[in-house]
PDB file of C-alpha atoms (C1' of nucleotides) in Angstrom:
ATOM      1  CA  MET A 229     160.850  15.690  50.445  1.00  0.00           C
ATOM      2  CA  VAL A 230     164.667  14.367  50.914  1.00  0.00           C
ATOM      3  CA  MET A 231     165.263  15.466  47.343  1.00  0.00           C
ATOM      4  CA  LYS A 232     163.367  18.579  46.404  1.00  0.00           C
ATOM      5  CA  GLU A 233     165.820  19.810  49.411  1.00  0.00           C
ATOM      6  CA  GLU A 234     169.167  17.944  47.779  1.00  0.00           C
ATOM      7  CA  MET A 235     168.553  19.924  44.479  1.00  0.00           C
ATOM      8  CA  LEU A 236     167.828  23.338  45.724  1.00  0.00           C
ATOM      9  CA  MET A 237     171.316  22.806  48.104  1.00  0.00           C
ATOM     10  CA  GLU A 238     172.818  21.221  43.944  1.00  0.00           C
ATOM     11  CA  GLU A 239     171.126  24.242  41.912  1.00  0.00           C
ATOM     12  CA  LYS A 240     173.103  26.894  45.018  1.00  0.00           C
ATOM     13  CA  LEU A 241     176.037  24.493  44.588  1.00  0.00           C
ATOM     14  CA  VAL A 242     175.716  25.506  40.846  1.00  0.00           C
ATOM     15  CA  ILE A 243     175.118  28.939  41.218  1.00  0.00           C
ATOM     16  CA  ASN A 244     177.633  30.074  44.076  1.00  0.00           C
ATOM     17  CA  GLU A 245     180.152  28.351  41.067  1.00  0.00           C
ATOM     18  CA  LEU A 246     179.217  30.656  38.470  1.00  0.00           C
ATOM     19  CA  GLU A 247     178.317  33.715  40.938  1.00  0.00           C
ATOM     20  CA  GLN A 248     182.648  32.790  41.749  1.00  0.00           C
ATOM     21  CA  GLY A 249     183.354  32.752  37.944  1.00  0.00           C
ATOM     22  CA  LYS A 250     181.739  35.825  37.268  1.00  0.00           C
ATOM     23  CA  GLU A 251     184.004  37.759  40.185  1.00  0.00           C
ATOM     24  CA  LEU A 252     186.728  36.643  39.169  1.00  0.00           C
ATOM     25  CA  ALA A 253     186.230  37.003  35.270  1.00  0.00           C
ATOM     26  CA  ASN A 254     185.558  40.997  36.929  1.00  0.00           C
ATOM     27  CA  GLN A 255     188.983  40.655  38.467  1.00  0.00           C
ATOM     28  CA  LEU A 256     190.927  39.721  35.047  1.00  0.00           C
ATOM     29  CA  MET A 257     189.328  42.116  32.625  1.00  0.00           C
ATOM     30  CA  ASN A 258     190.544  45.153  35.874  1.00  0.00           C
ATOM     31  CA  ASN A 259     193.758  43.374  35.953  1.00  0.00           C
ATOM     32  CA  LEU A 260     193.467  43.808  31.143  1.00  0.00           C
ATOM     33  CA  LYS A 261     193.003  46.902  31.636  1.00  0.00           C
ATOM     34  CA  PHE A 262     195.842  47.991  34.103  1.00  0.00           C
ATOM     35  CA  PRO A 263     197.996  44.911  33.341  1.00  0.00           C
ATOM     36  CA  SER A 264     199.878  44.014  36.195  1.00  0.00           C
ATOM     37  CA  SER A 265     201.627  40.405  36.757  1.00  0.00           C
ATOM     38  CA  SER A 266     200.327  37.732  34.333  1.00  0.00           C
ATOM     39  CA  GLU A 267     201.232  35.822  37.466  1.00  0.00           C
ATOM     40  CA  LEU A 268     197.801  36.422  38.554  1.00  0.00           C
ATOM     41  CA  ASP A 269     195.613  36.757  35.449  1.00  0.00           C
ATOM     42  CA  MET A 270     196.938  33.191  35.099  1.00  0.00           C
ATOM     43  CA  SER A 271     195.657  32.359  38.573  1.00  0.00           C
ATOM     44  CA  LEU A 272     192.022  34.200  37.640  1.00  0.00           C
ATOM     45  CA  ILE A 273     191.968  31.921  34.481  1.00  0.00           C
ATOM     46  CA  SER A 274     192.096  29.032  36.530  1.00  0.00           C
ATOM     47  CA  GLY A 275     189.579  30.378  39.160  1.00  0.00           C
ATOM     48  CA  ILE A 276     187.997  30.617  36.112  1.00  0.00           C
ATOM     49  CA  LEU A 277     187.968  27.461  34.667  1.00  0.00           C
ATOM     50  CA  ARG A 278     187.850  25.466  38.193  1.00  0.00           C
ATOM     51  CA  SER A 279     184.471  27.605  38.456  1.00  0.00           C
ATOM     52  CA  TYR A 280     183.304  26.606  35.463  1.00  0.00           C
ATOM     53  CA  GLU A 281     183.994  22.718  35.602  1.00  0.00           C
ATOM     54  CA  ASN A 282     183.180  22.184  39.031  1.00  0.00           C
ATOM     55  CA  ALA A 283     179.657  23.774  37.916  1.00  0.00           C
ATOM     56  CA  ILE A 284     179.507  22.040  34.457  1.00  0.00           C
ATOM     57  CA  VAL A 285     180.276  18.351  36.521  1.00  0.00           C
ATOM     58  CA  MET A 286     176.851  19.292  39.160  1.00  0.00           C
ATOM     59  CA  LEU A 287     174.777  20.189  36.321  1.00  0.00           C
ATOM     60  CA  SER A 288     176.284  16.696  35.038  1.00  0.00           C
ATOM     61  CA  LEU A 289     174.758  15.097  37.853  1.00  0.00           C
ATOM     62  CA  ASP A 290     171.609  16.940  38.604  1.00  0.00           C
ATOM     63  CA  GLN A 291     170.578  15.545  34.751  1.00  0.00           C
ATOM     64  CA  LYS A 292     171.085  12.247  36.273  1.00  0.00           C
ATOM     65  CA  THR A 293     168.925  12.254  38.784  1.00  0.00           C
ATOM     66  CA  LEU A 294     166.599  13.953  36.828  1.00  0.00           C
ATOM     67  CA  LYS A 295     166.840  11.534  34.147  1.00  0.00           C
ATOM     68  CA  ARG A 296     166.605   8.633  37.323  1.00  0.00           C
ATOM     69  CA  SER A 297     163.462   9.823  39.436  1.00  0.00           C
ATOM     70  CA  SER A 298     161.729  11.387  35.347  1.00  0.00           C
ATOM     71  CA  PRO A 299     157.865  11.812  36.031  1.00  0.00           C
ATOM     72  CA  GLU A 300     156.841   8.447  34.180  1.00  0.00           C
ATOM     73  CA  ARG A 301     159.260   6.290  36.192  1.00  0.00           C
ATOM     74  CA  ILE A 302     157.509   8.006  39.690  1.00  0.00           C
ATOM     75  CA  ASP A 303     153.866   7.088  38.297  1.00  0.00           C
ATOM     76  CA  GLN A 304     155.219   3.561  36.634  1.00  0.00           C
ATOM     77  CA  SER A 305     156.362   2.682  40.397  1.00  0.00           C
ATOM     78  CA  ASN A 306     158.487   4.740  43.652  1.00  0.00           C
ATOM     79  CA  LYS A 307     160.761   1.596  43.592  1.00  0.00           C
ATOM     80  CA  LYS A 308     164.291   1.641  43.693  1.00  0.00           C
ATOM     81  CA  ARG A 309     165.541   1.260  39.753  1.00  0.00           C
ATOM     82  CA  ARG A 310     169.385   1.194  39.157  1.00  0.00           C
ATOM     83  CA  THR A 311     171.199   2.209  36.082  1.00  0.00           C
ATOM     84  CA  SER A 312     172.382   0.036  33.553  1.00  0.00           C
ATOM     85  CA  GLU A 313     175.435   1.998  32.363  1.00  0.00           C
ATOM     86  CA  LYS A 314     178.466   0.253  31.023  1.00  0.00           C
ATOM     87  CA  LYS A 315     181.334   1.122  33.576  1.00  0.00           C
ATOM     88  CA  MET A 316     184.917   1.141  33.305  1.00  0.00           C
ATOM     89  CA  SER A 317     186.923  -1.292  35.707  1.00  0.00           C
ATOM     90  CA  GLU A 318     190.090  -1.958  36.757  1.00  0.00           C
ATOM     91  CA  LYS A 319     190.166  -5.128  39.130  1.00  0.00           C
ATOM     92  CA  VAL A 320     193.282  -5.020  41.623  1.00  0.00           C
ATOM     93  CA  LYS A 321     194.498  -6.971  44.641  1.00  0.00           C
ATOM     94  CA  ILE A 322     195.788  -6.273  47.220  1.00  0.00           C
ATOM     95  CA  CYS A 323     197.448  -8.571  50.231  1.00  0.00           C
ATOM     96  CA  VAL A 324     197.134  -7.390  54.012  1.00  0.00           C
ATOM     97  CA  GLY A 325     199.754  -8.268  56.652  1.00  0.00           C
ATOM     98  CA  THR A 326     198.812  -9.545  59.954  1.00  0.00           C
ATOM     99  CA  GLY A 327     197.398  -6.737  62.029  1.00  0.00           C
ATOM    100  CA  GLN A 328     196.552  -4.099  59.128  1.00  0.00           C
ATOM    101  CA  GLU A 329     193.480  -4.614  57.991  1.00  0.00           C
ATOM    102  CA  GLY A 330     191.390  -1.882  56.831  1.00  0.00           C
ATOM    103  CA  THR A 331     194.317  -0.025  57.058  1.00  0.00           C
ATOM    104  CA  SER A 332     196.384  -0.526  54.704  1.00  0.00           C
ATOM    105  CA  LEU A 333     192.922  -0.652  52.130  1.00  0.00           C
ATOM    106  CA  ASP A 334     193.040   2.951  52.904  1.00  0.00           C
ATOM    107  CA  ASP A 335     193.806   4.201  49.031  1.00  0.00           C
ATOM    108  CA  GLY A 336     193.651   8.683  50.181  1.00  0.00           C
ATOM    109  CA  TYR A 337     190.484   8.880  48.683  1.00  0.00           C
ATOM    110  CA  CYS A 338     187.342   9.275  51.291  1.00  0.00           C
ATOM    111  CA  TRP A 339     185.161   6.211  50.206  1.00  0.00           C
ATOM    112  CA  ARG A 340     181.482   5.567  51.850  1.00  0.00           C
ATOM    113  CA  LYS A 341     179.836   2.329  52.396  1.00  0.00           C
ATOM    114  CA  TYR A 342     176.774   2.146  50.575  1.00  0.00           C
ATOM    115  CA  GLY A 343     175.535  -1.077  50.637  1.00  0.00           C
ATOM    116  CA  GLN A 344     177.424  -5.172  51.139  1.00  0.00           C
ATOM    117  CA  LYS A 345     175.836  -8.384  48.846  1.00  0.00           C
ATOM    118  CA  VAL A 346     177.093 -11.518  49.467  1.00  0.00           C
ATOM    119  CA  ILE A 347     177.858 -13.228  46.249  1.00  0.00           C
ATOM    120  CA  HIS A 348     176.537 -16.285  44.852  1.00  0.00           C
ATOM    121  CA  GLY A 349     179.413 -19.005  45.800  1.00  0.00           C
ATOM    122  CA  SER A 350     182.209 -17.218  47.619  1.00  0.00           C
ATOM    123  CA  LYS A 351     182.392 -17.005  51.461  1.00  0.00           C
ATOM    124  CA  ASN A 352     182.757 -13.875  51.793  1.00  0.00           C
ATOM    125  CA  PRO A 353     180.718 -10.709  51.609  1.00  0.00           C
ATOM    126  CA  ARG A 354     181.219  -7.555  48.512  1.00  0.00           C
ATOM    127  CA  GLY A 355     181.401  -4.280  49.969  1.00  0.00           C
ATOM    128  CA  TYR A 356     180.001  -1.449  47.389  1.00  0.00           C
ATOM    129  CA  TYR A 357     182.087   2.181  48.339  1.00  0.00           C
ATOM    130  CA  ARG A 358     181.495   5.298  46.891  1.00  0.00           C
ATOM    131  CA  CYS A 359     184.000   8.245  46.552  1.00  0.00           C
ATOM    132  CA  THR A 360     182.144  10.549  49.548  1.00  0.00           C
ATOM    133  CA  HIS A 361     182.457  13.594  47.223  1.00  0.00           C
ATOM    134  CA  ARG A 362     179.562  12.801  44.474  1.00  0.00           C
ATOM    135  CA  PHE A 363     177.192  14.629  46.330  1.00  0.00           C
ATOM    136  CA  THR A 364     179.618  17.496  47.182  1.00  0.00           C
ATOM    137  CA  ARG A 365     182.039  16.981  43.675  1.00  0.00           C
ATOM    138  CA  GLY A 366     180.351  14.949  41.758  1.00  0.00           C
ATOM    139  CA  CYS A 367     182.593  12.292  41.727  1.00  0.00           C
ATOM    140  CA  LEU A 368     181.005   9.604  40.407  1.00  0.00           C
ATOM    141  CA  ALA A 369     184.103   7.161  41.782  1.00  0.00           C
ATOM    142  CA  VAL A 370     182.920   3.446  42.813  1.00  0.00           C
ATOM    143  CA  LYS A 371     184.127   0.707  44.369  1.00  0.00           C
ATOM    144  CA  GLN A 372     184.011  -2.871  44.903  1.00  0.00           C
ATOM    145  CA  VAL A 373     186.115  -4.656  48.082  1.00  0.00           C
ATOM    146  CA  GLN A 374     186.201  -8.788  49.142  1.00  0.00           C
ATOM    147  CA  LYS A 375     187.917 -10.484  51.076  1.00  0.00           C
ATOM    148  CA  SER A 376     189.489 -13.423  48.713  1.00  0.00           C
ATOM    149  CA  ASP A 377     188.332 -16.558  49.495  1.00  0.00           C
ATOM    150  CA  ALA A 378     191.483 -18.792  48.605  1.00  0.00           C
ATOM    151  CA  ASP A 379     194.017 -16.275  50.546  1.00  0.00           C
ATOM    152  CA  PRO A 380     192.016 -13.870  53.827  1.00  0.00           C
ATOM    153  CA  SER A 381     195.010 -11.902  54.036  1.00  0.00           C
ATOM    154  CA  CYS A 382     194.591 -10.624  50.231  1.00  0.00           C
ATOM    155  CA  TYR A 383     191.715  -8.346  48.798  1.00  0.00           C
ATOM    156  CA  GLU A 384     189.786  -8.294  45.542  1.00  0.00           C
ATOM    157  CA  VAL A 385     189.144  -4.709  45.515  1.00  0.00           C
ATOM    158  CA  LYS A 386     187.652  -3.417  41.422  1.00  0.00           C
ATOM    159  CA  TYR A 387     187.555   0.377  40.378  1.00  0.00           C
ATOM    160  CA  LEU A 388     184.414   1.126  38.973  1.00  0.00           C
ATOM    161  CA  GLU A 389     184.420   4.941  37.183  1.00  0.00           C
ATOM    162  CA  SER A 390     187.632   6.864  38.180  1.00  0.00           C
ATOM    163  CA  HIS A 391     187.358  10.124  40.310  1.00  0.00           C
ATOM    164  CA  THR A 392     186.489  13.649  39.585  1.00  0.00           C
ATOM    165  CA  CYS A 393     187.557  15.059  42.496  1.00  0.00           C
ATOM    166  CA  LYS A 394     190.584  15.647  41.908  1.00  0.00           C
ATOM    167  CA  ALA A 395     193.663  14.776  43.582  1.00  0.00           C
ATOM    168  CA  ASN A 396     196.873  16.908  43.129  1.00  0.00           C
ATOM    169  CA  LEU A 397     199.672  13.989  42.325  1.00  0.00           C
ATOM    170  CA  SER A 398     202.397  16.399  41.567  1.00  0.00           C
ATOM    171  CA  THR A 399     203.660  16.320  44.618  1.00  0.00           C
ATOM    172  CA  THR A 400     203.666  13.770  44.943  1.00  0.00           C
ATOM    173  CA  LYS A 401     206.186  11.409  47.318  1.00  0.00           C
ATOM    174  CA  PHE A 402     206.843   7.706  47.538  1.00  0.00           C
ATOM    175  CA  SER A 403     208.747   6.748  50.973  1.00  0.00           C
ATOM    176  CA  VAL A 404     209.896   2.386  50.995  1.00  0.00           C
ATOM    177  CA  SER A 405     210.608   0.301  53.597  1.00  0.00           C
ATOM    178  CA  VAL A 406     212.051  -3.196  54.305  1.00  0.00           C
ATOM    179  CA  PRO A 407     211.190  -4.586  57.699  1.00  0.00           C
ATOM    180  CA  LYS A 408     214.147  -6.123  59.579  1.00  0.00           C
ATOM    181  CA  ASP A 409     212.332  -9.101  60.975  1.00  0.00           C
ATOM    182  CA  GLU A 410     210.158  -9.296  57.297  1.00  0.00           C
ATOM    183  CA  PRO A 411     213.053  -8.609  54.646  1.00  0.00           C
ATOM    184  CA  LYS A 412     210.936  -9.587  52.448  1.00  0.00           C
ATOM    185  CA  ARG A 413     207.408  -7.571  53.098  1.00  0.00           C
ATOM    186  CA  VAL A 414     208.322  -4.142  51.723  1.00  0.00           C
ATOM    187  CA  HIS A 415     205.410  -1.087  52.892  1.00  0.00           C
ATOM    188  CA  VAL A 416     205.285   2.093  50.964  1.00  0.00           C
ATOM    189  CA  LYS A 417     204.788   5.123  51.961  1.00  0.00           C
ATOM    190  CA  MET A 418     203.227   7.236  50.156  1.00  0.00           C
ATOM    191  CA  MET A 419     202.646  11.413  50.687  1.00  0.00           C
ATOM    192  CA  LEU A 420     200.320  12.424  48.474  1.00  0.00           C
ATOM    193  CA  ASN A 421     199.442  16.441  48.408  1.00  0.00           C
ATOM    194  CA  LEU A 422     195.560  16.595  47.364  1.00  0.00           C
ATOM    195  CA  ASP A 423     194.029  19.500  46.050  1.00  0.00           C
ATOM    196  CA  ASP A 424     191.963  19.716  48.756  1.00  0.00           C
ATOM    197  CA  LEU A 425     190.482  22.443  49.515  1.00  0.00           C
ATOM    198  CA  GLU A 426     188.092  21.918  52.646  1.00  0.00           C
ATOM    199  CA  ASN A 427     191.422  20.188  54.590  1.00  0.00           C
ATOM    200  CA  LYS A 428     194.243  21.876  52.404  1.00  0.00           C
ATOM    201  CA  LYS A 429     196.070  19.175  54.247  1.00  0.00           C
ATOM    202  CA  ASP A 430     198.561  16.453  53.073  1.00  0.00           C
ATOM    203  CA  ILE A 431     197.645  12.565  53.990  1.00  0.00           C
ATOM    204  CA  PHE A 432     199.863   9.931  54.213  1.00  0.00           C
ATOM    205  CA  ARG A 433     199.040   6.475  53.052  1.00  0.00           C
ATOM    206  CA  THR A 434     201.086   3.195  53.928  1.00  0.00           C
ATOM    207  CA  PHE A 435     200.269  -0.459  52.313  1.00  0.00           C
ATOM    208  CA  SER A 436     202.393  -2.924  52.317  1.00  0.00           C
ATOM    209  CA  PHE A 437     203.268  -6.093  49.643  1.00  0.00           C
ATOM    210  CA  SER A 438     205.507  -9.510  49.533  1.00  0.00           C
ATOM    211  CA  TYR A 439     208.985  -9.284  47.965  1.00  0.00           C
ATOM    212  CA  PRO A 440     208.409 -12.108  45.533  1.00  0.00           C
ATOM    213  CA  GLU A 441     205.262 -11.051  43.711  1.00  0.00           C
ATOM    214  CA  THR A 442     207.770  -8.023  42.387  1.00  0.00           C
ATOM    215  CA  GLU A 443     210.603 -10.329  41.949  1.00  0.00           C
ATOM    216  CA  ASN A 444     210.637 -11.130  38.106  1.00  0.00           C
ATOM    217  CA  ILE A 445     210.827  -7.644  37.310  1.00  0.00           C
ATOM    218  CA  PRO A 446     214.338  -5.788  37.089  1.00  0.00           C
ATOM    219  CA  GLU A 447     214.250  -2.584  38.539  1.00  0.00           C
ATOM    220  CA  TRP A 448     212.230  -3.253  41.521  1.00  0.00           C
ATOM    221  CA  LYS A 449     214.686  -5.522  42.319  1.00  0.00           C
ATOM    222  CA  ASN A 450     217.684  -3.642  41.684  1.00  0.00           C
ATOM    223  CA  LEU A 451     215.957  -1.493  44.141  1.00  0.00           C
ATOM    224  CA  MET A 452     214.910  -3.913  46.424  1.00  0.00           C
ATOM    225  CA  ASP A 453     219.101  -5.412  45.671  1.00  0.00           C
ATOM    226  CA  ASN A 454     220.132  -1.284  46.951  1.00  0.00           C
ATOM    227  CA  LEU A 455     217.929  -1.082  50.250  1.00  0.00           C
ATOM    228  CA  SER A 456     220.199  -2.978  52.270  1.00  0.00           C
ATOM    229  CA  PRO A 457     218.460  -5.391  55.464  1.00  0.00           C
ATOM    230  CA  THR A 458     221.382  -4.115  57.947  1.00  0.00           C
ATOM    231  CA  THR A 459     221.308  -0.302  57.535  1.00  0.00           C
ATOM    232  CA  THR A 460     219.242   2.021  59.095  1.00  0.00           C
ATOM    233  CA  SER A 461     218.876   5.634  58.460  1.00  0.00           C
ATOM    234  CA  GLU A 462     218.923   8.417  61.070  1.00  0.00           C
ATOM    235  CA  SER A 463     215.444   9.035  61.089  1.00  0.00           C
ATOM    236  CA  GLY A 464     214.974   5.914  63.111  1.00  0.00           C
ATOM    237  CA  ILE A 465     212.973   4.087  60.252  1.00  0.00           C
ATOM    238  CA  THR A 466     214.556   1.194  58.543  1.00  0.00           C
ATOM    239  CA  ASN A 467     216.018   1.387  55.598  1.00  0.00           C
ATOM    240  CA  GLU A 468     214.036   4.299  54.308  1.00  0.00           C
ATOM    241  CA  LEU A 469     214.707   5.670  50.354  1.00  0.00           C
ATOM    242  CA  LEU A 470     212.861   8.868  49.584  1.00  0.00           C
ATOM    243  CA  TYR A 471     211.084   8.868  45.613  1.00  0.00           C
ATOM    244  CA  THR A 472     209.767  12.157  43.481  1.00  0.00           C
ATOM    245  CA  SER A 473     207.663  11.563  41.333  1.00  0.00           C
ATOM    246  CA  SER A 474     209.479  13.004  38.494  1.00  0.00           C
ATOM    247  CA  SER A 475     206.670  13.679  36.063  1.00  0.00           C
ATOM    248  CA  SER A 476     203.191  14.726  37.654  1.00  0.00           C
ATOM    249  CA  VAL A 477     201.352  14.663  33.869  1.00  0.00           C
ATOM    250  CA  SER A 478     201.992  11.505  33.620  1.00  0.00           C
ATOM    251  CA  VAL A 479     201.084  10.503  36.698  1.00  0.00           C
ATOM    252  CA  ALA A 480     197.355  12.381  37.068  1.00  0.00           C
ATOM    253  CA  ASN A 481     197.186  10.695  33.379  1.00  0.00           C
ATOM    254  CA  SER A 482     197.890   7.640  34.123  1.00  0.00           C
ATOM    255  CA  PRO A 483     194.888   5.167  33.079  1.00  0.00           C
ATOM    256  CA  THR A 484     195.618   3.722  36.665  1.00  0.00           C
ATOM    257  CA  ALA A 485     195.921   7.028  38.479  1.00  0.00           C
ATOM    258  CA  ASP A 486     193.177   6.782  40.466  1.00  0.00           C
ATOM    259  CA  SER A 487     194.401   3.337  42.655  1.00  0.00           C
ATOM    260  CA  CYS A 488     198.331   3.536  42.097  1.00  0.00           C
ATOM    261  CA  PHE A 489     198.068   3.501  46.049  1.00  0.00           C
ATOM    262  CA  SER A 490     196.412   0.497  46.252  1.00  0.00           C
ATOM    263  CA  SER A 491     197.831  -1.139  41.837  1.00  0.00           C
ATOM    264  CA  LEU A 492     201.550  -3.492  42.865  1.00  0.00           C
ATOM    265  CA  GLU A 493     201.695  -2.801  38.575  1.00  0.00           C
ATOM    266  CA  SER A 494     200.813   0.623  38.423  1.00  0.00           C
ATOM    267  CA  ILE A 495     203.503   1.973  41.605  1.00  0.00           C
ATOM    268  CA  LEU A 496     206.219  -0.305  39.178  1.00  0.00           C
ATOM    269  CA  ASP A 497     204.533   1.804  35.373  1.00  0.00           C
ATOM    270  CA  LEU A 498     205.460   4.976  37.504  1.00  0.00           C
ATOM    271  CA  SER A 499     209.308   3.475  38.435  1.00  0.00           C
ATOM    272  CA  HIS A 500     210.939   4.608  35.584  1.00  0.00           C
ATOM    273  CA  VAL A 501     210.433   7.904  35.898  1.00  0.00           C
ATOM    274  CA  TRP A 502     211.308   8.587  40.021  1.00  0.00           C
ATOM    275  CA  SER A 503     214.305   9.904  40.670  1.00  0.00           C
ATOM    276  CA  LEU A 504     216.153   9.518  43.752  1.00  0.00           C
ATOM    277  CA  MET A 505     216.025  12.829  46.430  1.00  0.00           C
TER     278      MET A 505
ATOM    279  C1'  DG B 740     172.908  16.146  65.762  1.00  0.00           C
ATOM    280  C1'  DC B 741     175.531  14.546  61.866  1.00  0.00           C
ATOM    281  C1'  DG B 742     177.182  12.019  59.452  1.00  0.00           C
ATOM    282  C1'  DA B 743     178.738   6.896  58.509  1.00  0.00           C
ATOM    283  C1'  DT B 744     177.035   2.224  57.887  1.00  0.00           C
ATOM    284  C1'  DT B 745     174.317  -1.741  57.969  1.00  0.00           C
ATOM    285  C1'  DT B 746     170.364  -4.405  55.839  1.00  0.00           C
ATOM    286  C1'  DG B 747     166.743  -5.841  54.203  1.00  0.00           C
ATOM    287  C1'  DA B 748     163.910  -4.707  50.241  1.00  0.00           C
ATOM    288  C1'  DC B 749     163.431  -3.632  45.499  1.00  0.00           C
ATOM    289  C1'  DC B 750     165.381  -3.056  40.367  1.00  0.00           C
ATOM    290  C1'  DC B 751     167.613  -5.230  36.394  1.00  0.00           C
ATOM    291  C1'  DG B 752     170.661  -8.119  33.629  1.00  0.00           C
ATOM    292  C1'  DC B 753     171.069 -12.371  32.086  1.00  0.00           C
TER     293       DC B 753
ATOM    294  C1'  DG C 464     164.428 -17.398  38.117  1.00  0.00           C
ATOM    295  C1'  DC C 465     168.428 -15.645  40.151  1.00  0.00           C
ATOM    296  C1'  DG C 466     172.092 -13.424  41.022  1.00  0.00           C
ATOM    297  C1'  DG C 467     174.517  -8.568  41.109  1.00  0.00           C
ATOM    298  C1'  DG C 468     174.427  -3.969  41.954  1.00  0.00           C
ATOM    299  C1'  DT C 469     172.156   0.271  44.736  1.00  0.00           C
ATOM    300  C1'  DC C 470     168.359   2.740  47.213  1.00  0.00           C
ATOM    301  C1'  DA C 471     166.883   4.671  52.024  1.00  0.00           C
ATOM    302  C1'  DA C 472     165.814   3.841  56.295  1.00  0.00           C
ATOM    303  C1'  DA C 473     167.296   2.274  61.231  1.00  0.00           C
ATOM    304  C1'  DT C 474     170.880   2.346  63.675  1.00  0.00           C
ATOM    305  C1'  DC C 475     175.281   3.215  65.614  1.00  0.00           C
ATOM    306  C1'  DG C 476     179.263   6.320  66.796  1.00  0.00           C
ATOM    307  C1'  DC C 477     181.484  10.409  67.934  1.00  0.00           C
TER     308       DC C 477
END
DNA sequence: GCGATTTGACCCGC
DNA sequence: GCGGGTCAAATCGC
């Protein structure tokens, strides 16, 4: 019953997307008859492409749902089954400072917890999260979060499947700061312009890691050397430098883009394309 | 009331 | 049979 309602909802969304695409295509045809601005044409074309992309994503998700709930399987048993597809995965270790638990694990995406399991041989349970946009935009991103047994201040985060809900990182900005009282700890604030049609707003995320972890990387060491722990910026935020990504394509297409907020490696990979503001 | 989280049950691969 | 991943009903919180 609920499943049927969900299917109808999905169908409506797909039809809506296709109708939008059709509407935009009509507008484009009119524009071609009476040429005006090529910018408008381009925006119409990208609108059409987006509509069809969304429809395809929704349909592919629908197919998966149908596969899982095919009549034979339903006849066989009314019980739960899981997909056996092999997934791409990326493991990331995140250390959080005291009093920051929970917030630092926030990586800029919206996750919904769908399960928790006690793992054999581990003291801490593993949490299972999937993208909130799974059903609205067909985003299949999944992550697993488990507190490290060895270091309770560290979380092991495993990302399975990448986000298809499309974060637009073209205007991503990083802000790096060093706390006065803790000169070996680095706070990174990221300003991210998400291509979020619902919210249309910039989202800020912060996380931190220890200086020694990055000491053996020359570029990072140079950066840290330039951050004198005694100076204070005009904004009142200690030692803040703003960095902006000079290559949106390299960010957006990076295999680690989805977890760039939490993966130290990905931040460092990107560091060479940053330019000082 | 609705969306998010919790939690026990179930499924599947090894 | 065991362990890990997922589902979905129950519960919680706003």
